[in-house]
Coordinates of C-alpha atoms in Angstrom, one line a residue:
S298 CA -4.7 -17.6 -24.0
I299 CA -7.9 -16.9 -25.7
N300 CA -9.1 -20.0 -28.0
N301 CA -12.1 -19.1 -29.2
I302 CA -12.2 -18.1 -32.9
Q303 CA -15.4 -15.8 -32.9
L304 CA -13.9 -13.7 -30.1
L305 CA -10.5 -13.3 -31.4
Q306 CA -11.9 -11.9 -34.7
N307 CA -14.2 -9.5 -32.8
M308 CA -10.9 -8.1 -30.8
L309 CA -9.5 -7.9 -34.1
Q310 CA -12.3 -5.9 -35.7
N311 CA -12.5 -3.8 -32.6
V312 CA -8.8 -3.0 -32.9
T313 CA -9.0 -2.2 -36.6
A314 CA -12.0 0.1 -36.4
N315 CA -10.3 1.9 -33.4
E316 CA -7.1 2.2 -35.5
Q317 CA -9.5 4.0 -38.3
K318 CA -11.0 5.9 -35.8
S319 CA -7.7 7.3 -34.4
I320 CA -6.6 7.8 -38.1
D321 CA -9.6 10.1 -38.8
E322 CA -9.2 12.1 -35.5
N323 CA -5.6 12.4 -36.4
N324 CA -4.7 10.8 -33.1
S325 CA -1.0 9.9 -33.3
K326 CA -1.0 7.8 -29.9
G327 CA -4.3 5.9 -30.9
K328 CA -2.8 5.3 -34.3
T329 CA 0.5 3.8 -32.8
V330 CA -1.4 1.8 -30.0
Y331 CA -4.0 0.1 -32.2
G332 CA -1.6 -0.1 -35.1
L333 CA 0.7 -2.2 -33.2
L334 CA -2.3 -4.2 -31.7
K335 CA -3.3 -5.0 -34.9
L336 CA 0.0 -6.2 -36.4
I337 CA 0.7 -8.2 -33.1
F338 CA -2.7 -9.8 -33.2
T339 CA -2.4 -10.8 -37.0
S340 CA 1.1 -12.0 -36.1
A341 CA -0.1 -14.7 -33.6
N342 CA -1.8 -16.5 -36.7
D343 CA 0.4 -15.9 -39.5
N344 CA 3.8 -16.9 -39.0
A345 CA 5.0 -15.2 -42.3
I346 CA 4.9 -11.8 -40.1
D347 CA 8.6 -11.2 -38.8
L348 CA 7.7 -8.9 -35.8
T349 CA 11.3 -8.2 -35.5
S350 CA 11.8 -6.5 -38.7
Q351 CA 8.3 -5.1 -38.9
L352 CA 8.5 -3.3 -35.6
G353 CA 12.2 -2.6 -35.5
I354 CA 12.9 -4.3 -32.3
P355 CA 15.7 -6.8 -31.6
S356 CA 15.0 -10.4 -32.3
I357 CA 12.4 -12.2 -30.6
Y358 CA 12.9 -15.2 -32.3
S359 CA 16.5 -16.2 -31.2
L360 CA 19.3 -15.4 -29.2
D361 CA 22.8 -15.1 -30.3
N362 CA 25.3 -16.5 -27.7
K363 CA 27.8 -13.6 -28.2
Y364 CA 24.7 -11.1 -27.3
I365 CA 24.9 -12.5 -23.7
S366 CA 28.4 -13.1 -23.2
D367 CA 31.0 -10.8 -21.3
D368 CA 34.2 -9.3 -22.8
N369 CA 35.9 -12.4 -21.5
G370 CA 33.6 -14.9 -23.1
R371 CA 31.7 -15.9 -20.2
I372 CA 27.8 -16.1 -19.7
I373 CA 27.2 -15.1 -16.2
Q374 CA 23.7 -16.3 -14.5
Q375 CA 22.1 -15.3 -11.4
V376 CA 19.3 -17.6 -9.8
F377 CA 17.3 -16.0 -6.8
F378 CA 16.2 -18.5 -4.3
Y379 CA 14.0 -17.9 -1.1
G380 CA 14.3 -19.2 2.3
D381 CA 10.5 -20.7 2.8
D382 CA 9.9 -24.3 2.5
D383 CA 9.4 -23.9 -1.3
G384 CA 13.0 -22.7 -1.7
K385 CA 14.5 -25.1 1.0
K386 CA 12.3 -28.2 -1.0
F387 CA 13.5 -27.0 -4.6
F388 CA 17.3 -26.0 -4.1
P389 CA 18.8 -29.5 -3.5
A390 CA 17.0 -30.9 -7.1
F391 CA 18.4 -27.9 -8.4
I392 CA 21.9 -28.4 -7.7
N393 CA 21.7 -32.3 -8.2
S394 CA 20.5 -31.3 -11.7
F395 CA 24.1 -30.3 -12.4
N396 CA 26.4 -33.6 -13.5
V397 CA 29.5 -33.3 -11.5
K398 CA 31.3 -34.5 -14.8
D399 CA 30.4 -31.4 -16.8
W400 CA 30.0 -29.0 -13.8
K401 CA 32.2 -27.8 -10.9
I402 CA 30.2 -27.1 -7.9
T403 CA 31.7 -24.8 -5.2
K404 CA 29.5 -23.9 -1.8
Q405 CA 30.3 -20.8 -0.1
K406 CA 29.0 -19.6 2.8
E407 CA 25.8 -17.7 1.5
W408 CA 25.9 -19.1 -2.2
V409 CA 26.6 -21.9 -4.6
E410 CA 29.1 -21.1 -7.7
I411 CA 28.7 -23.7 -10.6
K412 CA 30.7 -23.5 -13.5
S413 CA 30.7 -25.2 -16.8
L414 CA 33.8 -27.7 -17.4
K415 CA 33.3 -28.3 -21.2
G416 CA 32.3 -25.9 -24.1
K417 CA 31.3 -22.4 -23.0
K418 CA 32.2 -20.7 -20.1
V419 CA 28.9 -20.8 -18.1
W420 CA 29.0 -19.6 -14.7
I421 CA 26.0 -19.8 -12.5
Y422 CA 25.6 -18.1 -9.0
A423 CA 22.8 -19.1 -6.7
N424 CA 22.1 -17.8 -3.4
L425 CA 21.4 -20.5 -0.4
P426 CA 17.8 -20.6 0.7
L427 CA 18.7 -19.3 3.8
D428 CA 16.0 -18.9 6.4
S429 CA 13.5 -16.0 5.0
D430 CA 11.9 -15.2 8.5
K431 CA 15.2 -13.7 9.7
N432 CA 15.9 -12.1 6.3
L433 CA 19.0 -14.3 5.8
D434 CA 18.4 -15.1 2.1
D435 CA 17.9 -11.3 1.6
T436 CA 21.4 -11.0 3.1
A437 CA 22.9 -13.6 1.1
Q438 CA 21.8 -12.0 -2.3
A439 CA 22.8 -8.7 -1.3
H440 CA 26.5 -9.9 -0.4
L441 CA 26.3 -12.0 -3.8
Q442 CA 25.7 -9.0 -5.4
L443 CA 28.4 -7.2 -3.9
Y444 CA 30.6 -10.0 -4.7
L445 CA 29.7 -10.0 -8.5
K446 CA 30.1 -6.4 -8.9
K447 CA 33.6 -6.5 -7.1
N448 CA 34.7 -9.3 -9.6
D449 CA 33.2 -7.7 -12.9
L450 CA 30.8 -10.6 -13.1
N451 CA 28.3 -8.9 -15.1
V452 CA 24.8 -11.3 -15.1
T453 CA 23.1 -11.5 -18.4
V454 CA 20.8 -14.0 -17.1
V455 CA 18.6 -14.2 -14.4
V456 CA 16.0 -17.1 -13.1
H457 CA 13.6 -16.3 -10.3
R458 CA 12.7 -19.5 -8.2
G459 CA 10.2 -18.7 -5.7
H460 CA 6.7 -17.5 -5.2
S461 CA 5.3 -14.2 -6.6
Y462 CA 5.4 -12.4 -3.7
W463 CA 9.1 -12.8 -3.6
L464 CA 9.2 -11.4 -7.5
P465 CA 9.9 -7.7 -6.5
R466 CA 12.9 -8.4 -4.4
T467 CA 14.2 -10.2 -7.8
I468 CA 12.9 -7.4 -10.0
A469 CA 15.1 -4.9 -7.7
H470 CA 18.5 -6.8 -8.8
L471 CA 17.9 -6.3 -12.5
D472 CA 19.7 -3.8 -14.7
G473 CA 20.1 -2.9 -18.2
N474 CA 22.4 -5.8 -19.0
T475 CA 19.8 -8.5 -18.2
K476 CA 19.0 -10.1 -21.4
V477 CA 17.5 -13.3 -20.4
I478 CA 14.8 -13.6 -17.6
L479 CA 13.2 -16.7 -16.3
L480 CA 10.1 -16.0 -14.2
G481 CA 9.5 -19.6 -12.5
S482 CA 6.6 -17.8 -10.5
C483 CA 2.9 -17.8 -10.5
G484 CA 1.6 -14.8 -12.6
G485 CA 5.0 -13.6 -13.7
Y486 CA 3.5 -12.6 -16.6
K487 CA 1.8 -9.5 -15.0
N488 CA 5.5 -8.0 -14.3
L489 CA 6.5 -7.4 -17.8
S490 CA 6.0 -3.6 -17.8
E491 CA 8.0 -3.1 -14.7
I492 CA 10.9 -5.5 -16.0
L493 CA 11.2 -3.8 -19.5
E494 CA 11.6 -0.5 -17.8
I495 CA 14.5 -1.8 -16.2
S496 CA 15.6 -4.5 -18.8
P497 CA 14.6 -3.1 -22.1
D498 CA 15.8 -5.7 -24.4
A499 CA 15.6 -8.8 -22.3
H500 CA 13.9 -12.2 -23.5
I501 CA 11.2 -13.0 -21.1
I502 CA 9.9 -16.7 -20.1
S503 CA 6.8 -16.4 -17.7
T504 CA 3.8 -18.2 -16.8
K505 CA 0.3 -16.7 -17.0
E506 CA -0.8 -19.1 -14.2
I507 CA 1.2 -21.6 -11.5
G508 CA 4.8 -22.0 -11.8
K509 CA 6.1 -25.5 -11.6
G510 CA 9.4 -26.7 -10.1
D511 CA 9.2 -29.7 -12.3
I512 CA 8.7 -27.3 -15.5
N513 CA 11.1 -24.8 -14.5
K514 CA 14.2 -27.4 -14.3
P515 CA 14.1 -28.7 -17.6
I516 CA 14.0 -25.3 -19.0
I517 CA 16.8 -24.3 -17.1
N518 CA 18.7 -27.3 -18.0
Y519 CA 17.6 -26.4 -21.8
L520 CA 18.7 -23.1 -21.7
N521 CA 22.3 -24.0 -19.8
Q522 CA 23.1 -26.6 -22.5
S523 CA 22.5 -24.2 -25.4
F524 CA 24.5 -21.8 -23.5
I525 CA 27.4 -24.1 -23.4
S526 CA 27.2 -25.1 -26.8
G527 CA 28.1 -21.6 -27.8
K528 CA 25.1 -21.7 -30.7
M529 CA 22.4 -19.6 -31.5
L530 CA 19.1 -20.3 -29.0
V531 CA 16.1 -20.5 -31.3
W532 CA 13.0 -20.3 -29.0
K533 CA 10.8 -22.1 -31.2
D534 CA 13.2 -25.0 -31.4
M535 CA 13.7 -25.0 -27.7
W536 CA 9.7 -24.8 -27.2
T537 CA 9.1 -27.9 -29.8
A538 CA 11.5 -29.9 -27.8
L539 CA 10.3 -29.2 -24.4
S540 CA 6.8 -29.9 -25.5
K541 CA 7.5 -33.2 -26.8
I542 CA 8.8 -34.1 -23.2
F543 CA 5.9 -32.7 -21.4
Y544 CA 3.1 -33.7 -23.7
A545 CA 4.5 -37.3 -23.2
D546 CA 4.1 -37.0 -19.5
P547 CA 1.2 -39.0 -18.3
N548 CA 0.5 -36.4 -15.6
K549 CA -2.4 -33.9 -17.3
T550 CA -1.3 -31.3 -14.9
M551 CA 2.2 -30.8 -16.1
R552 CA 0.9 -30.9 -19.7
E553 CA -1.6 -28.2 -18.9
S554 CA 1.1 -26.4 -16.4
W555 CA 3.7 -26.3 -19.5
D556 CA 1.0 -24.6 -21.7
D557 CA 0.5 -21.9 -19.4
Y558 CA 4.6 -20.8 -20.0
I559 CA 5.0 -18.2 -22.6
P560 CA 8.3 -18.1 -24.6
P561 CA 9.6 -14.6 -25.8
Y562 CA 8.2 -15.1 -29.4
K563 CA 4.8 -15.4 -28.0
N564 CA 5.1 -13.0 -24.9
L565 CA 2.8 -10.6 -26.8
G566 CA 2.7 -8.2 -23.8
A567 CA 6.3 -7.8 -23.9
I568 CA 6.5 -7.4 -27.6
F569 CA 3.5 -4.4 -27.7
I570 CA 5.6 -2.8 -24.8
K571 CA 9.3 -3.0 -26.6
A572 CA 7.5 -1.9 -30.0
Y573 CA 5.7 0.9 -28.4
N574 CA 8.7 2.3 -26.4
K575 CA 10.5 2.1 -30.0
Q576 CA 8.0 3.9 -31.8
M577 CA 7.6 6.7 -29.0
E578 CA 11.2 6.7 -29.2
N579 CA 11.2 7.5 -33.0
E580 CA 8.6 10.2 -32.8
L581 CA 10.8 12.2 -30.1

């Protein structure tokens, strides 16, 4: 998020100086922290640096379709909606974004099932945005969780659709199987540590500022089309394609909001946490 070249250079100089100080003092934790920061900071401006291989962490640049598929070849996705005005406003648009020629939509009492009719089996479960004042949305999510567990439907893709104050409830439903997480809420970037503690290998899309429904929808559509294709999902290709769409939008606010969204390969906070945890494991 920092564009000032001089400030970036000063930060890198300070990190390098602190790394050397840690080496001189034989401070192992300091060497790890500042060594990782230096490599990650440098990689932000050097495309030749492959952080995946250098840091020994799972790929941050791409996602193998098989990695998020269950033993039956299905990709199970859960979308969390909340029953406030925002949830009720965007839920119909979410449903309408699925072409009935390509998707089978089945509405249950507390949630909706959306299943692909072509290509890879992609099954999406989204709770209805029932009245949050009566905790009906929370009840619907709990019942949906029980249904998924009872039917051996292991969720690997999670989408949070709601304000940041609902996010703790979504995070509470995550587990170690979660591989892709879209945080379509304000400031989702601030919850990386808590999320990665639960789902350490997750690829996270988040925003530093205000989440927008008009931006979340194209992201979700792109992800689902990629899942259906069965092909490798390359984050840089996805970001390039979506950037062309949003930069062509005459609404300047849309372009600015899109720039606040962070893809997994640029999510430096998440990369640092993954790398630090991996380094600590290796030293045990």
